[in-house]
PDB file of C-alpha atoms in Angstrom:
ATOM      1  CA  MET A 242       0.000   0.000   0.000  1.00 59.00           C
ATOM      2  CA  LYS A 243       1.270   3.443  -0.917  1.00 75.00           C
ATOM      3  CA  GLN A 244       2.058   5.885   1.842  1.00 80.00           C
ATOM      4  CA  LYS A 245      -0.028   9.048   1.901  1.00 88.00           C
ATOM      5  CA  TRP A 246       2.250  12.043   2.132  1.00 91.00           C
ATOM      6  CA  SER A 247       1.619  15.555   3.340  1.00 92.00           C
ATOM      7  CA  LYS A 248       3.973  18.402   4.159  1.00 93.00           C
ATOM      8  CA  GLU A 249       3.563  17.604   7.847  1.00 93.00           C
ATOM      9  CA  ALA A 250       4.213  13.875   7.364  1.00 93.00           C
ATOM     10  CA  ILE A 251       7.346  14.601   5.330  1.00 94.00           C
ATOM     11  CA  THR A 252       8.828  17.062   7.840  1.00 94.00           C
ATOM     12  CA  GLU A 253       7.952  14.718  10.722  1.00 94.00           C
ATOM     13  CA  MET A 254       9.689  11.799   8.992  1.00 94.00           C
ATOM     14  CA  ILE A 255      12.784  13.939   8.318  1.00 94.00           C
ATOM     15  CA  GLN A 256      12.920  14.995  11.983  1.00 94.00           C
ATOM     16  CA  ASP A 257      12.569  11.354  13.073  1.00 94.00           C
ATOM     17  CA  LEU A 258      15.440  10.336  10.796  1.00 94.00           C
ATOM     18  CA  LYS A 259      17.554  13.173  12.204  1.00 93.00           C
ATOM     19  CA  ASN A 260      16.819  11.968  15.765  1.00 94.00           C
ATOM     20  CA  GLN A 261      17.970   8.481  14.724  1.00 94.00           C
ATOM     21  CA  ASN A 262      21.235   9.990  13.390  1.00 90.00           C
ATOM     22  CA  VAL A 263      20.474   8.885   9.818  1.00 91.00           C
ATOM     23  CA  ASP A 264      22.533  10.559   7.092  1.00 90.00           C
ATOM     24  CA  LEU A 265      20.162  13.157   5.604  1.00 91.00           C
ATOM     25  CA  SER A 266      22.154  13.778   2.453  1.00 91.00           C
ATOM     26  CA  ALA A 267      20.124  13.642  -0.756  1.00 91.00           C
ATOM     27  CA  GLY A 268      22.228  10.749  -2.049  1.00 89.00           C
ATOM     28  CA  HIS A 269      21.625   8.576   0.996  1.00 90.00           C
ATOM     29  CA  ILE A 270      17.920   9.350   1.297  1.00 92.00           C
ATOM     30  CA  SER A 271      17.262   8.885  -2.431  1.00 92.00           C
ATOM     31  CA  LYS A 272      18.741   5.371  -2.223  1.00 92.00           C
ATOM     32  CA  ASN A 273      17.315   4.240   1.111  1.00 93.00           C
ATOM     33  CA  TYR A 274      14.051   6.169   1.510  1.00 93.00           C
ATOM     34  CA  VAL A 275      12.849   6.457  -2.070  1.00 93.00           C
ATOM     35  CA  SER A 276       9.210   7.325  -1.411  1.00 93.00           C
ATOM     36  CA  LEU A 277      10.139  10.012   1.142  1.00 94.00           C
ATOM     37  CA  PHE A 278      12.697  11.536  -1.190  1.00 94.00           C
ATOM     38  CA  THR A 279      10.336  11.451  -4.178  1.00 94.00           C
ATOM     39  CA  ALA A 280       7.478  13.047  -2.252  1.00 93.00           C
ATOM     40  CA  ALA A 281       9.638  15.733  -0.639  1.00 93.00           C
ATOM     41  CA  SER A 282      11.282  16.618  -3.956  1.00 93.00           C
ATOM     42  CA  SER A 283       8.010  16.831  -5.854  1.00 92.00           C
ATOM     43  CA  ARG A 284       6.571  20.175  -6.896  1.00 92.00           C
ATOM     44  CA  ARG A 285       3.470  19.343  -4.885  1.00 91.00           C
ATOM     45  CA  TYR A 286       5.341  19.586  -1.589  1.00 93.00           C
ATOM     46  CA  PHE A 287       8.819  21.145  -1.360  1.00 93.00           C
ATOM     47  CA  ASN A 288      10.278  21.079  -4.889  1.00 93.00           C
ATOM     48  CA  SER A 289      13.651  19.774  -3.610  1.00 93.00           C
ATOM     49  CA  TRP A 290      15.109  17.659  -0.837  1.00 93.00           C
ATOM     50  CA  ALA A 291      17.060  20.636   0.500  1.00 93.00           C
ATOM     51  CA  ASN A 292      13.874  22.702   0.876  1.00 94.00           C
ATOM     52  CA  ALA A 293      12.167  19.838   2.719  1.00 94.00           C
ATOM     53  CA  VAL A 294      15.070  19.456   5.157  1.00 94.00           C
ATOM     54  CA  ARG A 295      15.148  23.203   5.813  1.00 94.00           C
ATOM     55  CA  GLU A 296      11.369  23.213   6.364  1.00 93.00           C
ATOM     56  CA  ALA A 297      11.908  20.494   8.997  1.00 93.00           C
ATOM     57  CA  GLY A 298      14.120  22.968  10.869  1.00 94.00           C
ATOM     58  CA  ILE A 299      17.440  21.371   9.984  1.00 93.00           C
ATOM     59  CA  ASN A 300      20.447  23.234   8.613  1.00 93.00           C
ATOM     60  CA  TYR A 301      20.981  21.627   5.192  1.00 91.00           C
ATOM     61  CA  ASP A 302      24.289  23.466   4.658  1.00 91.00           C
ATOM     62  CA  GLN A 303      25.662  21.584   7.660  1.00 92.00           C
ATOM     63  CA  ILE A 304      24.592  18.292   6.055  1.00 90.00           C
ATOM     64  CA  LEU A 305      26.468  19.280   2.896  1.00 90.00           C
ATOM     65  CA  GLU A 306      29.596  20.130   4.914  1.00 89.00           C
ATOM     66  CA  GLU A 307      29.444  16.797   6.751  1.00 87.00           C
ATOM     67  CA  GLY A 308      29.259  15.028   3.385  1.00 85.00           C
ATOM     68  CA  LYS A 309      32.283  16.926   2.109  1.00 84.00           C
ATOM     69  CA  SER A 310      34.327  16.046   5.175  1.00 83.00           C
ATOM     70  CA  ARG A 311      33.302  12.356   4.882  1.00 81.00           C
ATOM     71  CA  ARG A 312      34.438  12.263   1.254  1.00 78.00           C
ATOM     72  CA  ARG A 313      37.698  14.046   2.080  1.00 75.00           C
ATOM     73  CA  SER A 314      38.487  11.605   4.866  1.00 75.00           C
ATOM     74  CA  LYS A 315      38.293   8.753   2.359  1.00 72.00           C
ATOM     75  CA  LEU A 316      40.954  10.341   0.158  1.00 70.00           C
ATOM     76  CA  THR A 317      44.579   9.360   0.530  1.00 70.00           C
ATOM     77  CA  LYS A 318      46.442  12.184   2.202  1.00 79.00           C
ATOM     78  CA  TRP A 319      49.306  13.442   0.066  1.00 83.00           C
ATOM     79  CA  SER A 320      51.810  16.183   0.787  1.00 87.00           C
ATOM     80  CA  LYS A 321      53.825  17.979  -1.887  1.00 89.00           C
ATOM     81  CA  ILE A 322      56.872  15.980  -0.864  1.00 90.00           C
ATOM     82  CA  GLN A 323      55.032  12.647  -1.178  1.00 89.00           C
ATOM     83  CA  VAL A 324      53.714  13.627  -4.617  1.00 88.00           C
ATOM     84  CA  LEU A 325      57.213  14.540  -5.809  1.00 88.00           C
ATOM     85  CA  GLU A 326      58.678  11.300  -4.417  1.00 88.00           C
ATOM     86  CA  GLU A 327      56.037   9.210  -6.196  1.00 86.00           C
ATOM     87  CA  VAL A 328      56.535  11.070  -9.480  1.00 82.00           C
ATOM     88  CA  LYS A 329      60.291  10.497  -9.269  1.00 80.00           C
ATOM     89  CA  LYS A 330      59.740   6.812  -8.399  1.00 79.00           C
ATOM     90  CA  SER A 331      57.542   6.432 -11.451  1.00 75.00           C
ATOM     91  CA  GLN A 332      60.394   7.862 -13.520  1.00 58.00           C
ATOM     92  CA  SER A 333      59.647   7.503 -17.184  1.00 55.00           C
ATOM     93  CA  LEU A 334      57.508   4.407 -16.983  1.00 57.00           C
ATOM     94  CA  ASN A 335      54.120   6.039 -17.191  1.00 62.00           C
ATOM     95  CA  LEU A 336      54.254   9.750 -16.494  1.00 71.00           C
ATOM     96  CA  LEU A 337      52.059  10.622 -19.451  1.00 71.00           C
ATOM     97  CA  THR A 338      49.419   8.042 -18.600  1.00 74.00           C
ATOM     98  CA  THR A 339      49.375   8.575 -14.829  1.00 73.00           C
ATOM     99  CA  TYR A 340      45.938  10.167 -15.004  1.00 70.00           C
ATOM    100  CA  ARG A 341      44.659   6.802 -16.177  1.00 74.00           C
ATOM    101  CA  ASP A 342      46.920   4.386 -14.282  1.00 77.00           C
ATOM    102  CA  ARG A 343      47.356   6.154 -10.939  1.00 79.00           C
ATOM    103  CA  LEU A 344      44.432   8.479 -10.463  1.00 81.00           C
ATOM    104  CA  ALA A 345      45.149   9.127  -6.768  1.00 83.00           C
ATOM    105  CA  LEU A 346      48.655  10.411  -7.568  1.00 85.00           C
ATOM    106  CA  TYR A 347      47.406  12.471 -10.503  1.00 86.00           C
ATOM    107  CA  SER A 348      44.608  14.030  -8.405  1.00 86.00           C
ATOM    108  CA  ALA A 349      46.953  14.773  -5.511  1.00 88.00           C
ATOM    109  CA  ALA A 350      49.457  16.400  -7.868  1.00 89.00           C
ATOM    110  CA  ARG A 351      46.756  18.627  -9.321  1.00 89.00           C
ATOM    111  CA  ARG A 352      45.476  19.494  -5.848  1.00 88.00           C
ATOM    112  CA  GLU A 353      48.931  20.267  -4.425  1.00 90.00           C
ATOM    113  CA  PHE A 354      50.550  21.926  -7.457  1.00 91.00           C
ATOM    114  CA  GLY A 355      47.623  23.225  -9.505  1.00 91.00           C
ATOM    115  CA  SER A 356      48.300  21.015 -12.527  1.00 89.00           C
ATOM    116  CA  TRP A 357      50.038  17.801 -13.540  1.00 85.00           C
ATOM    117  CA  LYS A 358      52.453  19.817 -15.662  1.00 85.00           C
ATOM    118  CA  GLN A 359      53.532  21.933 -12.669  1.00 89.00           C
ATOM    119  CA  ALA A 360      54.040  18.806 -10.557  1.00 87.00           C
ATOM    120  CA  LEU A 361      56.255  17.311 -13.279  1.00 85.00           C
ATOM    121  CA  GLU A 362      58.266  20.528 -13.475  1.00 86.00           C
ATOM    122  CA  GLU A 363      58.767  20.544  -9.694  1.00 88.00           C
ATOM    123  CA  ALA A 364      60.025  16.956  -9.955  1.00 85.00           C
ATOM    124  CA  GLY A 365      62.582  18.024 -12.569  1.00 83.00           C
ATOM    125  CA  TYR A 366      60.727  17.019 -15.728  1.00 80.00           C
ATOM    126  CA  LYS A 367      59.420  19.197 -18.496  1.00 75.00           C
ATOM    127  CA  LEU A 368      56.295  18.394 -20.483  1.00 72.00           C
ATOM    128  CA  THR A 369      56.641  19.659 -24.016  1.00 70.00           C
ATOM    129  CA  LYS A 370      54.615  19.404 -27.151  1.00 65.00           C
ATOM    130  CA  GLY A 371      56.413  17.578 -29.926  1.00 57.00           C
ATOM    131  CA  SER A 372      56.757  18.910 -33.442  1.00 49.00           C
ATOM    132  CA  ASN A 373      53.692  16.899 -34.363  1.00 50.00           C
ATOM    133  CA  LYS A 374      50.593  18.197 -32.580  1.00 47.00           C
ATOM    134  CA  ASN A 375      49.625  14.644 -31.600  1.00 44.00           C
ATOM    135  CA  LYS A 376      52.835  13.967 -29.703  1.00 51.00           C
ATOM    136  CA  ASN A 377      53.685  14.806 -26.096  1.00 52.00           C
ATOM    137  CA  GLN A 378      57.151  14.429 -24.642  1.00 54.00           C
ATOM    138  CA  ILE A 379      58.633  14.500 -21.172  1.00 58.00           C
ATOM    139  CA  VAL A 380      62.188  15.784 -20.947  1.00 55.00           C
ATOM    140  CA  GLY A 381      64.301  15.150 -17.858  1.00 57.00           C
ATOM    141  CA  SER A 382      66.349  17.832 -16.131  1.00 53.00           C
ATOM    142  CA  ASP A 383      69.380  16.705 -18.136  1.00 51.00           C
ATOM    143  CA  ASN A 384      67.458  17.554 -21.366  1.00 47.00           C
ATOM    144  CA  PHE A 385      67.252  13.930 -22.468  1.00 44.00           C
ATOM    145  CA  LEU A 386      63.962  12.685 -23.796  1.00 45.00           C
ATOM    146  CA  VAL A 387      62.335  10.550 -21.108  1.00 45.00           C
ATOM    147  CA  GLU A 388      59.098   9.441 -22.709  1.00 44.00           C
ATOM    148  CA  THR A 389      57.106   9.977 -25.859  1.00 41.00           C
ATOM    149  CA  LYS A 390      53.472   9.180 -26.290  1.00 41.00           C
ATOM    150  CA  ASN A 391      51.859   9.151 -29.673  1.00 36.00           C
ATOM    151  CA  VAL A 392      48.160   9.846 -29.680  1.00 33.00           C
ATOM    152  CA  ILE A 393      46.542   7.656 -32.292  1.00 31.00           C
ATOM    153  CA  SER A 394      43.353   8.909 -33.829  1.00 32.00           C
ATOM    154  CA  SER A 395      40.333   6.639 -33.734  1.00 32.00           C
ATOM    155  CA  ARG A 396      40.646   6.088 -37.495  1.00 34.00           C
ATOM    156  CA  GLU A 397      44.167   4.735 -37.098  1.00 37.00           C
ATOM    157  CA  LYS A 398      43.068   2.373 -34.332  1.00 39.00           C
ATOM    158  CA  THR A 399      40.512   0.656 -36.518  1.00 40.00           C
ATOM    159  CA  SER A 400      41.375  -1.388 -39.545  1.00 40.00           C
ATOM    160  CA  ASP A 401      38.797   0.423 -41.677  1.00 44.00           C
ATOM    161  CA  PRO A 402      40.256   2.773 -44.264  1.00 44.00           C
ATOM    162  CA  PRO A 403      39.278   6.421 -43.926  1.00 45.00           C
ATOM    163  CA  THR A 404      36.133   7.288 -45.809  1.00 46.00           C
ATOM    164  CA  LYS A 405      35.768  10.258 -48.096  1.00 44.00           C
ATOM    165  CA  PRO A 406      32.986  12.700 -47.363  1.00 44.00           C
TER     166      PRO A 406
END
């Protein structure tokens, strides 16, 4: 049997969940309390989950901050020094594909240095564009080429010959 919702029933349910220390983030409620979330977010009642939570007398901005801190605590903590050490350990093996192979390192480098390129430069490497626009190169501090990555177009990857328009 379907539950009959009203503004009062929705706000009461939200307050009960808060008293039970249930995570009131939209993501959690939409997965675990579907009918409540759907009703509260409908135009008939509050138009959004955030409005419903605020109407129940709860600070929704605090819920958002708690979610941010939970997500941050799950991240690996990296310092600038740790990022540089890991980049140097990787040497030339995969510096151009780190964003794909080692996302945590790549993300930490961007967070700590502003960009992957700046992190490489701090580690003593230089990312340069090759003479061909589809080629990237990493040059070590001694000006020797460390790694080259050719970017193959999707046409070259397939065995089909290019078609004429």
